[in-house]
CSV table of C-alpha atoms in Angstrom, one decimal:
chain,number,residue,atom,x,y,z
R,1,MET,CA,95.9,261.2,2.3
R,2,SER,CA,94.8,259.8,5.7
R,3,TYR,CA,97.2,258.2,8.2
R,4,LYS,CA,95.6,254.5,7.4
R,5,GLU,CA,96.6,255.2,3.8
R,6,LYS,CA,100.1,256.3,4.6
R,7,LEU,CA,100.6,253.2,6.6
R,8,LYS,CA,100.4,251.2,3.5
R,9,ASN,CA,103.6,253.0,1.8
R,10,ILE,CA,105.9,252.6,4.8
R,11,LYS,CA,109.2,250.6,4.2
R,12,ALA,CA,111.2,251.9,7.1
R,13,PHE,CA,110.8,253.1,10.6
R,14,VAL,CA,113.2,255.7,12.6
R,15,PHE,CA,112.8,255.7,16.6
R,16,ASP,CA,114.4,257.7,19.3
R,17,VAL,CA,115.5,255.7,22.4
R,18,ASP,CA,114.8,257.5,25.6
R,19,GLY,CA,111.0,258.1,25.9
R,20,VAL,CA,110.1,255.8,22.9
R,21,PHE,CA,111.9,252.5,23.5
R,22,THR,CA,112.3,253.4,27.3
R,23,ASP,CA,110.0,255.2,29.5
R,24,GLY,CA,112.5,258.0,29.7
R,25,SER,CA,113.6,257.3,33.3
R,26,VAL,CA,117.2,256.6,34.2
R,27,TYR,CA,117.9,254.5,37.3
R,28,LEU,CA,121.1,255.6,39.1
R,29,LEU,CA,123.1,252.6,40.3
R,30,PRO,CA,126.1,252.4,42.7
R,31,GLY,CA,129.3,253.3,41.1
R,32,GLY,CA,127.9,256.0,38.9
R,33,ASN,CA,126.3,253.4,36.5
R,34,MET,CA,123.0,254.1,34.8
R,35,CYS,CA,120.3,251.7,33.9
R,36,ARG,CA,117.1,252.0,31.5
R,37,VAL,CA,114.2,249.5,30.9
R,38,MET,CA,113.0,248.4,27.4
R,39,ASN,CA,109.8,246.3,26.9
R,40,VAL,CA,110.0,242.9,25.3
R,41,LEU,CA,106.8,243.7,23.2
R,42,ASP,CA,108.7,246.3,21.3
R,43,GLY,CA,111.5,243.8,20.9
R,44,TYR,CA,109.3,241.2,19.6
R,45,ALA,CA,107.9,243.6,17.1
R,46,VAL,CA,111.3,245.0,15.8
R,47,VAL,CA,112.6,241.4,15.3
R,48,LYS,CA,109.4,240.6,13.5
R,49,ALA,CA,109.7,243.8,11.2
R,50,LEU,CA,113.2,243.1,10.4
R,51,LYS,CA,112.5,239.3,9.3
R,52,ASN,CA,109.9,240.8,7.0
R,53,ASP,CA,112.3,243.3,5.5
R,54,TYR,CA,111.5,246.5,6.9
R,55,LEU,CA,114.2,249.0,7.7
R,56,ILE,CA,114.9,250.4,11.2
R,57,GLY,CA,116.9,253.1,12.2
R,58,VAL,CA,117.6,254.2,15.7
R,59,ILE,CA,118.7,257.8,16.3
R,60,THR,CA,119.4,259.0,19.8
R,61,GLY,CA,121.3,261.8,21.6
R,62,GLY,CA,122.6,259.0,24.2
R,63,ASN,CA,125.4,256.8,24.2
R,64,ASP,CA,124.9,254.0,26.6
R,65,GLU,CA,126.7,250.8,25.9
R,66,MET,CA,123.7,248.7,27.3
R,67,VAL,CA,121.3,250.4,24.9
R,68,LYS,CA,123.8,249.9,22.0
R,69,HIS,CA,124.0,246.1,23.1
R,70,ARG,CA,120.1,245.7,23.1
R,71,ILE,CA,119.7,247.5,19.8
R,72,ASN,CA,122.4,245.1,18.2
R,73,TYR,CA,120.8,242.3,19.9
R,74,LEU,CA,117.5,242.9,18.4
R,75,GLY,CA,119.3,243.0,15.0
R,76,ILE,CA,119.1,246.8,14.1
R,77,LYS,CA,122.1,247.7,12.2
R,78,ASP,CA,121.3,251.4,11.8
R,79,TYR,CA,122.2,252.7,15.2
R,80,TYR,CA,123.1,256.5,15.5
R,81,PRO,CA,124.2,257.3,19.0
R,82,LYS,CA,125.4,260.9,20.3
R,83,SER,CA,123.3,262.4,17.6
R,84,HIS,CA,123.5,266.2,18.0
R,85,ASN,CA,121.6,267.0,14.6
R,86,LYS,CA,119.4,264.1,14.1
R,87,MET,CA,118.6,265.7,10.6
R,88,ILE,CA,122.1,264.4,9.5
R,89,ASP,CA,121.7,261.1,10.5
R,90,PHE,CA,118.1,260.7,9.2
R,91,GLU,CA,119.3,262.0,5.8
R,92,ASP,CA,122.2,259.1,6.1
R,93,PHE,CA,119.8,256.4,6.7
R,94,LYS,CA,117.6,257.6,3.8
R,95,THR,CA,120.7,257.7,1.4
R,96,LYS,CA,121.9,254.5,2.5
R,97,TYR,CA,118.7,252.8,1.4
R,98,ASN,CA,117.4,255.2,-1.2
R,99,LEU,CA,114.3,256.0,0.8
R,100,LYS,CA,111.9,258.6,0.3
R,101,ASN,CA,110.3,260.5,3.1
R,102,GLU,CA,106.9,259.1,2.3
R,103,GLU,CA,108.4,255.7,3.0
R,104,ILE,CA,109.3,256.5,6.7
R,105,LEU,CA,107.5,256.3,9.8
R,106,THR,CA,109.3,258.1,12.6
R,107,MET,CA,108.5,257.9,16.3
R,108,GLY,CA,109.9,260.5,18.8
R,109,ASP,CA,109.0,261.9,22.1
R,110,ASP,CA,110.8,265.3,22.8
R,111,LEU,CA,112.1,268.7,21.0
R,112,PRO,CA,115.0,267.0,19.3
R,113,ASP,CA,112.8,264.7,17.3
R,114,ILE,CA,110.5,267.2,15.7
R,115,HIS,CA,112.7,268.0,12.8
R,116,ILE,CA,113.0,264.3,11.5
R,117,MET,CA,109.4,263.6,12.4
R,118,GLU,CA,108.2,266.7,10.3
R,119,ASN,CA,110.2,265.1,7.3
R,120,SER,CA,108.6,261.6,7.5
R,121,ALA,CA,105.1,260.4,5.9
R,122,ILE,CA,104.3,259.8,9.4
R,123,ALA,CA,105.3,261.5,12.7
R,124,ALA,CA,104.1,259.2,15.6
R,125,CYS,CA,104.8,259.5,19.3
R,126,PRO,CA,104.1,257.8,22.6
R,127,GLU,CA,101.0,258.9,24.7
R,128,ASN,CA,103.7,260.8,27.2
R,129,ALA,CA,105.5,262.9,24.6
R,130,VAL,CA,106.0,266.5,25.3
R,131,PRO,CA,103.0,268.7,23.9
R,132,GLU,CA,105.1,270.2,21.0
R,133,VAL,CA,105.6,266.6,19.6
R,134,LYS,CA,102.0,265.7,20.0
R,135,GLY,CA,101.2,268.9,18.2
R,136,ILE,CA,102.9,267.8,15.0
R,137,SER,CA,102.2,264.1,15.2
R,138,ASP,CA,100.0,262.3,12.7
R,139,TYR,CA,99.5,259.5,15.3
R,140,ILE,CA,99.7,259.6,19.1
R,141,SER,CA,100.0,256.1,20.5
R,142,PRO,CA,97.7,255.2,23.4
R,143,LYS,CA,100.8,253.4,24.8
R,144,LYS,CA,103.6,255.2,26.7
R,145,GLY,CA,107.2,255.1,25.7
R,146,GLY,CA,108.8,251.9,27.1
R,147,SER,CA,105.4,250.3,27.3
R,148,GLY,CA,104.7,249.0,23.8
R,149,ALA,CA,104.5,252.2,21.8
R,150,VAL,CA,107.1,250.9,19.4
R,151,ARG,CA,105.3,247.6,19.0
R,152,ASP,CA,102.0,249.6,18.3
R,153,VAL,CA,103.3,251.5,15.2
R,154,ILE,CA,105.0,248.5,13.9
R,155,GLU,CA,102.2,246.3,14.3
R,156,GLN,CA,99.9,248.8,12.6
R,157,VAL,CA,102.0,249.0,9.5
R,158,MET,CA,102.6,245.4,9.1
R,159,LYS,CA,98.7,244.6,9.7
R,160,ILE,CA,97.7,246.9,7.1
R,161,GLN,CA,100.3,245.6,4.8
R,162,GLY,CA,99.5,242.0,5.2
R,163,ASN,CA,102.7,241.1,7.2
R,164,TRP,CA,101.6,240.6,10.6
R,165,HIS,CA,101.0,236.7,10.7
R,166,ASP,CA,102.1,233.9,13.0
R,167,ASP,CA,105.8,232.8,12.5
R,168,ASN,CA,108.5,231.5,14.8
R,169,THR,CA,109.8,234.9,16.0
R,170,GLN,CA,110.8,234.5,19.4
R,171,SER,CA,110.0,236.7,22.3
R,172,ILE,CA,113.1,239.0,23.0
């Protein structure tokens, strides 16, 4: 089955944070604080997908309160921080919603993401993912992490399924 044909069966997305929702940079601020930047284009697509009953899970090794706040603000209910074995959290997400691997698109950018990507219908990555992840990906977005890669895959799925239409989704 081709990549485009697989898009028709997608009901859920699973994303990493650093390098996917962000460009992977961490800004070091006074007082020991750190800061990441996320793209509003990605946020818009996430909100639009959730309004159209797609499921979204975020599985990350990090545990930043501001990331958690942003994920919650977008309406994502399935957030798995401090994931030391992403496959365990991936299986939890699947079980919770009775999902099959062929119904999930996963986007990652680094080695800890490979196993869940290999167990998804579609393994996708941003343009700036590491070579090992690119090597197992069904789709490599022309967008970099933090620069619309999340939007790219959500929009493709929703368009092929006829769900990318004008609505009142606010820019986030």
